Tab-separated table of C-alpha atoms and ligand atoms in Angstrom:
chain	number	residue	atom	x	y	z
Q	143	MET	CA	0.135	12.708	-24.345
Q	144	GLN	CA	-2.659	14.050	-25.374
Q	145	ALA	CA	-5.818	14.574	-23.485
Q	146	SER	CA	-9.429	14.278	-24.983
Q	147	PRO	CA	-11.118	16.899	-26.707
Q	148	HIS	CA	-12.552	17.731	-23.123
Q	149	GLY	CA	-9.741	17.748	-21.269
Q	150	LYS	CA	-12.089	15.801	-19.201
Q	151	SER	CA	-10.200	14.889	-15.255
Q	152	ILE	CA	-11.461	14.629	-11.530
Q	153	THR	CA	-9.335	14.470	-8.413
Q	154	VAL	CA	-10.239	12.326	-5.957
Q	155	HIS	CA	-9.735	11.330	-1.988
Q	156	ALA	CA	-9.197	7.589	-1.959
Q	157	PRO	CA	-9.406	7.096	1.638
Q	158	GLY	CA	-7.448	3.761	3.687
Q	159	THR	CA	-9.450	1.144	5.173
Q	160	VAL	CA	-9.106	-1.397	7.635
Q	161	ALA	CA	-9.313	-4.979	6.382
Q	162	ASN	CA	-10.458	-8.158	8.315
Q	163	LEU	CA	-11.367	-6.469	11.387
Q	164	VAL	CA	-9.825	-8.960	13.109
Q	165	CYS	CA	-11.613	-12.309	13.330
Q	166	GLY	CA	-13.320	-11.611	9.800
Q	167	PHE	CA	-10.351	-12.372	7.644
Q	168	ASP	CA	-10.627	-11.402	3.798
Q	169	VAL	CA	-14.262	-10.658	4.798
Q	170	LEU	CA	-14.792	-7.961	6.908
Q	171	GLY	CA	-13.272	-4.119	6.173
Q	172	MET	CA	-14.187	-0.647	7.154
Q	173	CYS	CA	-13.138	2.262	5.541
Q	174	LEU	CA	-11.337	5.579	7.518
Q	175	ASN	CA	-11.468	9.286	7.115
Q	176	GLU	CA	-7.960	9.517	7.480
Q	177	PRO	CA	-5.407	8.716	6.076
Q	178	HIS	CA	-6.174	9.349	2.656
Q	179	ASP	CA	-4.382	9.485	-0.751
Q	180	ILE	CA	-5.170	12.101	-3.068
Q	181	MET	CA	-5.677	10.992	-7.170
Q	182	HIS	CA	-5.832	13.101	-10.426
Q	183	VAL	CA	-7.055	10.951	-13.158
Q	184	THR	CA	-7.692	12.385	-17.045
Q	185	LEU	CA	-9.942	10.694	-19.700
Q	186	LEU	CA	-7.190	10.274	-22.828
Q	187	ASP	CA	-8.245	9.789	-26.397
Q	188	GLU	CA	-5.522	6.902	-26.703
Q	189	ARG	CA	-5.977	3.323	-25.195
Q	190	LYS	CA	-3.747	3.180	-23.068
Q	191	VAL	CA	-2.343	4.153	-19.199
Q	192	VAL	CA	-0.125	6.565	-18.143
Q	193	ILE	CA	0.951	6.392	-14.035
Q	194	GLU	CA	2.197	9.220	-12.491
Q	195	SER	CA	3.915	9.534	-8.540
Q	196	LEU	CA	3.720	12.891	-7.693
Q	197	ASP	CA	5.573	12.866	-4.796
Q	198	GLY	CA	8.553	10.760	-6.198
Q	199	TYR	CA	7.410	7.230	-4.520
Q	200	PRO	CA	8.809	4.329	-6.480
Q	201	LEU	CA	5.570	3.246	-7.869
Q	202	PRO	CA	5.883	0.932	-10.419
Q	203	SER	CA	5.186	2.733	-13.956
Q	204	ASP	CA	4.265	0.003	-16.016
Q	205	PRO	CA	0.222	-0.001	-15.472
Q	206	GLN	CA	-0.022	-3.952	-15.767
Q	207	GLN	CA	1.888	-3.991	-12.398
Q	208	ASN	CA	0.774	-0.571	-10.864
Q	209	THR	CA	-1.820	-1.379	-7.970
Q	210	ALA	CA	-4.120	1.407	-9.864
Q	211	GLY	CA	-3.004	1.132	-13.550
Q	212	ALA	CA	-4.044	-3.052	-13.531
Q	213	PRO	CA	-7.652	-2.545	-12.295
Q	214	LEU	CA	-7.645	0.323	-15.336
Q	215	ILE	CA	-6.530	-2.423	-18.028
Q	216	GLU	CA	-9.270	-4.711	-17.031
Q	217	MET	CA	-11.843	-1.509	-17.001
Q	218	LEU	CA	-11.115	-0.482	-20.636
Q	219	HIS	CA	-11.259	-4.612	-21.497
Q	220	GLU	CA	-14.691	-3.848	-21.206
Q	221	LEU	CA	-15.427	-1.115	-22.867
Q	222	ASP	CA	-15.478	-0.769	-26.563
Q	223	ARG	CA	-14.052	2.753	-26.955
Q	224	GLN	CA	-11.030	4.621	-27.653
Q	225	ILE	CA	-9.692	6.034	-24.540
Q	226	GLY	CA	-7.265	5.672	-22.115
Q	227	PHE	CA	-6.557	7.042	-18.595
Q	228	HIS	CA	-3.431	9.070	-16.689
Q	229	VAL	CA	-3.754	8.812	-13.152
Q	230	GLN	CA	-1.262	10.733	-10.806
Q	231	ILE	CA	-1.242	9.715	-7.463
Q	232	LYS	CA	-0.146	11.351	-4.554
Q	233	LYS	CA	-0.006	8.847	-1.522
Q	234	GLN	CA	-0.476	9.420	2.117
Q	235	ILE	CA	-0.882	6.107	3.231
Q	236	LYS	CA	2.551	4.442	3.180
Q	237	PRO	CA	2.497	0.975	1.222
Q	238	GLY	CA	2.980	-1.906	3.395
Q	239	SER	CA	1.452	-0.269	6.280
Q	240	GLY	CA	-1.689	-2.704	6.787
Q	241	ILE	CA	-4.063	0.527	6.152
Q	242	GLY	CA	-4.827	-0.233	2.798
Q	243	SER	CA	-2.426	1.404	0.768
Q	244	SER	CA	-2.969	-0.969	-2.829
Q	245	ALA	CA	-6.432	-0.650	-2.295
Q	246	ALA	CA	-7.066	2.958	-2.688
Q	247	SER	CA	-5.045	3.051	-5.552
Q	248	ALA	CA	-7.032	0.790	-7.314
Q	249	ALA	CA	-10.324	2.300	-6.123
Q	250	GLY	CA	-9.660	5.497	-6.289
Q	251	ALA	CA	-8.559	5.002	-9.977
Q	252	VAL	CA	-11.940	2.799	-10.951
Q	253	VAL	CA	-14.121	5.088	-9.132
Q	254	ALA	CA	-12.374	8.419	-10.537
Q	255	ALA	CA	-11.917	6.597	-14.186
Q	256	ASN	CA	-16.075	5.694	-13.860
Q	257	HIS	CA	-17.483	9.138	-13.134
Q	258	LEU	CA	-15.170	10.539	-16.303
Q	259	LEU	CA	-17.403	7.649	-17.705
Q	260	ASN	CA	-20.739	9.419	-16.299
Q	261	ASN	CA	-20.742	6.155	-14.011
Q	262	VAL	CA	-21.603	3.164	-16.208
Q	263	PHE	CA	-19.873	0.423	-14.068
Q	264	THR	CA	-21.363	-0.732	-10.627
Q	265	ASN	CA	-20.092	-0.781	-7.157
Q	266	THR	CA	-19.383	-4.555	-7.376
Q	267	GLU	CA	-18.250	-4.449	-10.925
Q	268	MET	CA	-15.595	-1.677	-9.811
Q	269	VAL	CA	-15.085	-3.714	-7.018
Q	270	ARG	CA	-13.853	-6.169	-9.589
Q	271	PHE	CA	-11.686	-4.245	-11.214
Q	272	ALA	CA	-9.898	-2.538	-7.974
Q	273	MET	CA	-9.161	-6.745	-7.154
Q	274	ALA	CA	-6.977	-6.778	-10.029
Q	275	GLY	CA	-4.997	-4.582	-8.085
Q	276	GLU	CA	-4.862	-6.335	-4.737
Q	277	LYS	CA	-3.488	-9.422	-6.992
Q	278	VAL	CA	-0.575	-7.462	-8.226
Q	279	ALA	CA	-0.231	-5.980	-4.566
Q	280	SER	CA	-0.459	-9.246	-2.711
Q	281	GLY	CA	-0.616	-12.004	-5.702
Q	282	VAL	CA	-3.722	-12.929	-4.330
Q	283	LYS	CA	-7.661	-11.392	-5.030
Q	284	HIS	CA	-9.151	-10.432	-2.146
Q	285	ALA	CA	-11.834	-7.711	-1.368
Q	286	ASP	CA	-12.189	-6.484	1.882
Q	287	ASN	CA	-10.060	-3.388	1.642
Q	288	VAL	CA	-11.571	-2.529	-2.029
Q	289	ALA	CA	-14.894	-2.862	-0.912
Q	290	PRO	CA	-14.878	-0.789	1.485
Q	291	CYS	CA	-12.940	2.262	-0.353
Q	292	ILE	CA	-15.358	1.938	-2.805
Q	293	TYR	CA	-19.037	1.184	-0.946
Q	294	GLY	CA	-17.711	3.403	2.497
Q	295	GLY	CA	-18.592	2.171	6.295
Q	296	ILE	CA	-18.028	-1.566	7.358
Q	297	THR	CA	-18.638	-4.431	4.660
Q	298	LEU	CA	-19.468	-7.745	4.529
Q	299	ILE	CA	-17.602	-10.202	1.620
Q	300	ARG	CA	-19.798	-13.190	1.464
Q	301	SER	CA	-18.449	-14.282	-1.605
Q	302	ILE	CA	-15.295	-13.747	-4.355
Q	303	PHE	CA	-16.380	-15.280	-6.486
Q	304	PRO	CA	-19.012	-14.573	-7.146
Q	305	LEU	CA	-18.667	-10.994	-5.910
Q	306	ASP	CA	-20.935	-10.567	-2.728
Q	307	ILE	CA	-21.268	-7.730	-1.054
Q	308	ILE	CA	-23.521	-6.394	1.568
Q	309	ALA	CA	-22.936	-3.268	3.105
Q	310	ILE	CA	-23.546	-3.643	6.841
Q	311	PRO	CA	-24.428	-0.861	8.983
Q	312	ALA	CA	-21.336	1.284	10.228
Q	313	PRO	CA	-21.661	3.370	14.211
Q	314	ASP	CA	-20.320	6.553	15.163
Q	315	LEU	CA	-16.906	5.416	16.739
Q	316	TYR	CA	-13.973	6.181	16.912
Q	317	VAL	CA	-10.623	4.282	15.065
Q	318	THR	CA	-7.596	4.925	17.286
Q	319	VAL	CA	-4.902	3.259	14.449
Q	320	VAL	CA	-1.052	2.838	15.061
Q	321	HIS	CA	1.308	2.358	12.375
Q	322	PRO	CA	4.991	1.836	13.343
Q	323	GLN	CA	7.496	2.399	10.487
Q	324	ILE	CA	8.369	-1.079	9.752
Q	325	GLU	CA	7.527	-2.849	6.755
Q	326	VAL	CA	5.394	-6.008	6.483
Q	327	ARG	CA	4.023	-7.027	3.126
Q	328	THR	CA	0.939	-9.003	2.858
Q	329	ALA	CA	2.394	-11.421	0.410
Q	330	ASP	CA	4.641	-12.211	3.081
Q	331	ALA	CA	2.211	-11.907	6.121
Q	332	ARG	CA	-0.544	-14.444	3.772
Q	333	GLN	CA	2.920	-16.783	3.278
Q	334	ILE	CA	2.884	-18.126	6.947
Q	335	LEU	CA	0.052	-18.713	7.993
Q	336	ARG	CA	-0.975	-21.775	8.294
Q	337	LYS	CA	-3.141	-23.979	5.535
Q	338	GLU	CA	-5.457	-26.033	8.222
Q	339	VAL	CA	-7.323	-24.801	11.036
Q	340	LEU	CA	-8.902	-26.940	14.020
Q	341	LEU	CA	-12.855	-27.148	13.882
Q	342	LYS	CA	-12.748	-25.888	17.845
Q	343	ASP	CA	-11.007	-22.810	16.554
Q	344	ALA	CA	-13.060	-22.782	13.115
Q	345	ILE	CA	-16.149	-22.233	16.017
Q	346	LYS	CA	-14.620	-19.919	18.021
Q	347	GLN	CA	-14.083	-17.337	15.317
Q	348	TRP	CA	-17.038	-18.365	13.182
Q	349	GLY	CA	-18.944	-17.230	16.723
Q	350	ASN	CA	-17.253	-13.873	16.707
Q	351	ILE	CA	-17.680	-12.749	13.181
Q	352	ALA	CA	-21.508	-13.511	13.707
Q	353	GLY	CA	-20.922	-11.716	17.299
Q	354	LEU	CA	-19.188	-8.804	15.256
Q	355	VAL	CA	-22.195	-8.335	12.660
Q	356	ALA	CA	-24.381	-8.271	15.677
Q	357	GLY	CA	-23.362	-6.186	17.412
Q	358	PHE	CA	-22.446	-3.113	14.444
Q	359	MET	CA	-26.325	-3.760	13.385
Q	360	LYS	CA	-27.552	-3.543	16.441
Q	361	GLY	CA	-25.372	-1.220	17.941
Q	362	ASP	CA	-24.311	-2.956	20.975
Q	363	LEU	CA	-20.527	-1.715	21.716
Q	364	GLU	CA	-19.906	-4.941	24.130
Q	365	LEU	CA	-21.675	-7.381	21.478
Q	366	ILE	CA	-18.325	-5.214	19.302
Q	367	GLY	CA	-15.777	-5.510	21.836
Q	368	ARG	CA	-15.960	-9.167	23.093
Q	369	SER	CA	-16.439	-9.731	19.216
Q	370	LEU	CA	-12.906	-8.029	18.569
Q	371	GLU	CA	-10.942	-11.933	19.145
Q	372	ASP	CA	-8.807	-13.501	16.486
Q	373	VAL	CA	-7.300	-17.157	17.607
Q	374	ILE	CA	-6.799	-18.115	13.801
Q	375	ILE	CA	-5.022	-15.428	12.570
Q	376	GLU	CA	-3.816	-12.778	15.144
Q	377	PRO	CA	-1.873	-15.335	16.950
Q	378	VAL	CA	0.594	-16.214	13.967
Q	379	ARG	CA	1.155	-12.473	12.548
Q	380	SER	CA	1.167	-10.623	16.018
Q	381	ILE	CA	5.012	-11.637	15.972
Q	382	LEU	CA	5.958	-9.849	13.288
Q	383	ILE	CA	4.657	-6.704	15.137
Q	384	PRO	CA	6.564	-5.507	18.402
Q	385	GLY	CA	4.821	-4.530	20.816
Q	386	PHE	CA	1.658	-5.913	19.682
Q	387	ASN	CA	0.303	-7.497	23.075
Q	388	ASP	CA	0.936	-4.707	24.936
Q	389	VAL	CA	-1.063	-2.370	22.868
Q	390	LYS	CA	-3.695	-4.457	22.897
Q	391	THR	CA	-3.695	-4.719	26.604
Q	392	ARG	CA	-2.885	-1.144	27.660
Q	393	CYS	CA	-5.282	0.183	24.696
Q	394	ARG	CA	-8.511	-1.945	26.629
Q	395	GLN	CA	-7.330	-0.830	29.674
Q	396	ALA	CA	-7.504	2.413	28.877
Q	397	GLY	CA	-11.590	2.301	27.319
Q	398	ALA	CA	-11.039	0.802	23.940
Q	399	LEU	CA	-13.727	-0.941	22.895
Q	400	GLY	CA	-10.797	-3.480	21.058
Q	401	GLY	CA	-9.151	-3.965	18.391
Q	402	GLY	CA	-5.929	-5.821	17.212
Q	403	ILE	CA	-4.549	-5.799	13.486
Q	404	SER	CA	-5.369	-3.883	10.688
Q	405	GLY	CA	-5.296	-5.982	7.650
Q	406	SER	CA	-1.390	-7.621	7.357
Q	407	GLY	CA	0.159	-5.258	9.601
Q	408	PRO	CA	1.835	-3.903	10.734
Q	409	SER	CA	-0.593	-0.812	11.747
Q	410	ILE	CA	-3.070	-2.106	15.143
Q	411	PHE	CA	-5.989	-0.157	15.219
Q	412	MET	CA	-8.670	0.028	18.295
Q	413	LEU	CA	-12.341	1.452	18.161
Q	414	SER	CA	-13.328	3.595	21.215
Q	415	ARG	CA	-16.984	5.316	21.886
Q	416	ASP	CA	-15.891	8.592	21.593
Q	417	LYS	CA	-13.156	11.231	21.260
Q	418	GLN	CA	-11.651	11.216	24.527
Q	419	THR	CA	-11.398	7.542	25.082
Q	420	ALA	CA	-9.988	7.498	21.640
Q	421	ASP	CA	-7.300	10.136	22.320
Q	422	ASN	CA	-5.776	8.577	25.153
Q	423	VAL	CA	-5.760	5.099	23.382
Q	424	GLU	CA	-3.523	7.344	21.184
Q	425	GLY	CA	-1.075	8.821	23.685
Q	426	VAL	CA	-0.884	4.508	25.126
Q	427	MET	CA	0.149	4.066	21.405
Q	428	GLN	CA	2.516	6.639	21.503
Q	429	GLU	CA	3.767	5.297	24.929
Q	430	ILE	CA	4.607	2.240	23.875
Q	431	TYR	CA	6.272	2.889	20.744
Q	432	THR	CA	8.276	5.174	22.441
Q	433	ALA	CA	9.698	3.098	24.991
Q	434	ILE	CA	10.344	0.415	22.480
Q	435	GLY	CA	11.918	2.840	20.062
Q	436	ILE	CA	10.253	2.301	17.148
Q	437	ASP	CA	9.431	5.475	15.029
Q	438	PHE	CA	5.732	5.510	14.499
Q	439	HIS	CA	2.644	7.630	13.090
Q	440	THR	CA	-0.912	7.769	14.725
Q	441	TYR	CA	-4.182	8.296	13.680
Q	442	VAL	CA	-7.378	9.507	15.371
Q	443	THR	CA	-10.322	9.165	12.528
Q	444	THR	CA	-13.725	8.232	12.358
Q	445	ILE	CA	-15.487	5.468	10.280
Q	446	ASN	CA	-15.749	6.964	6.069
Q	447	LYS	CA	-19.789	6.129	5.249
Q	448	GLN	CA	-18.733	7.672	1.851
Q	449	GLY	CA	-15.539	5.737	0.655
Q	450	VAL	CA	-13.786	7.652	-2.368
Q	451	THR	CA	-15.221	10.790	-2.776
Q	452	VAL	CA	-14.658	13.643	-5.174
Q	453	ALA	CA	-12.619	16.267	-4.149
Q	454	LEU	CA	-13.773	19.800	-3.492
Q	455	LYS	CA	-10.470	21.309	-4.600
Q	456	GLU	CA	-8.054	20.388	-7.190
Q	457	LEU	CA	-5.070	18.475	-7.995
Q	458	ASN	CA	-2.228	20.557	-8.962
Q	459	PRO	CA	-0.425	18.034	-10.959
Q	460	ILE	CA	2.588	20.177	-11.626
Q	461	HIS	CA	2.984	20.773	-7.533
Q	462	GLY	CA	1.023	18.085	-6.174
Q	463	GLU	CA	-0.882	20.014	-4.391
Q	464	GLU	CA	-4.624	20.939	-3.770
Q	465	GLN	CA	-6.144	24.437	-4.637
Q	466	GLN	CA	-9.865	24.998	-5.032
Q	467	ILE	CA	-12.109	24.359	-7.418
Q	468	THR	CA	-13.160	27.325	-9.236
Q	469	GLY	CA	-15.635	29.020	-11.929
H	40	HSE	N1	-7.325	-9.568	4.306
H	40	HSE	C1	-5.662	-9.025	3.992
H	40	HSE	C2	-4.991	-10.467	4.943
H	40	HSE	C3	-5.811	-7.832	3.789
H	40	HSE	O1	-5.066	-9.708	6.132
H	40	HSE	O2	-4.197	-10.540	3.964
H	40	HSE	C4	-4.577	-7.465	3.699
H	40	HSE	O3	-4.616	-5.365	3.924
């Protein structure tokens, strides 16, 4: 492989995201500080995209089929230049977790590439490219993971065609996430949804979406808690997640404001007003999945207001470890 004359490269952290935020299917999303993927992107002077997994994840090496590769191919279509990208990925967000693994690859790749091109593309254009990665992953272009991953914080996707993304002020809340180690493919979790909704359910749902957005904007935690209710998607999808109802009930009893399925699952997230409550909520989640006998990972984290960021450490492409940038 031939690097560009300048050998320009960059390492970025591409964070996990919680899509839907319970009531806002396909329109609301939130960026997390943990977990995050690490990606190293190098500019090439050949018109091609090369994908390399540094930690043995069986990522599709055909860039058209890869969630990081497809967005870069779209980006190259809009550039009249003899360049390409070599992407090395150290995945820390497990595919099929519901924490925006495919979005992190897509958003990380486009933000890193855009940096290497001196930021010629806007955030909205980057979201448009990154949605090509979601199409590869789930068969559908949705932006509720890639938008918060690129913008940071909480985003509302008012429209996809044309893209209209609104950044919503994010209060300083704690987020507890449990990832039961079962895989739910987004494509499957979309397939099982009913195609029609009852008007009475739609009325409840849009009341909750408006309430949630108003709650975030006013910093009204009680309103946020009341609005974290989903009468359309959750009743169908929660069947795929053992322990879901127990987690929801007992985490609220432990003081969480509320929460639900993260994206298309199987992860479940809960929002809390302080770290102590978020830790207690984690304890409840751990107890439940230990009792059920399903392996799990938990995270206690906060809302990431930056989105994809340039790392202070370079990714060592040989060992897949980070090392301090010097000089
Ligand atoms: N809005 C998408 C879904 C997010 O729920 O299918 C997938 O992460």
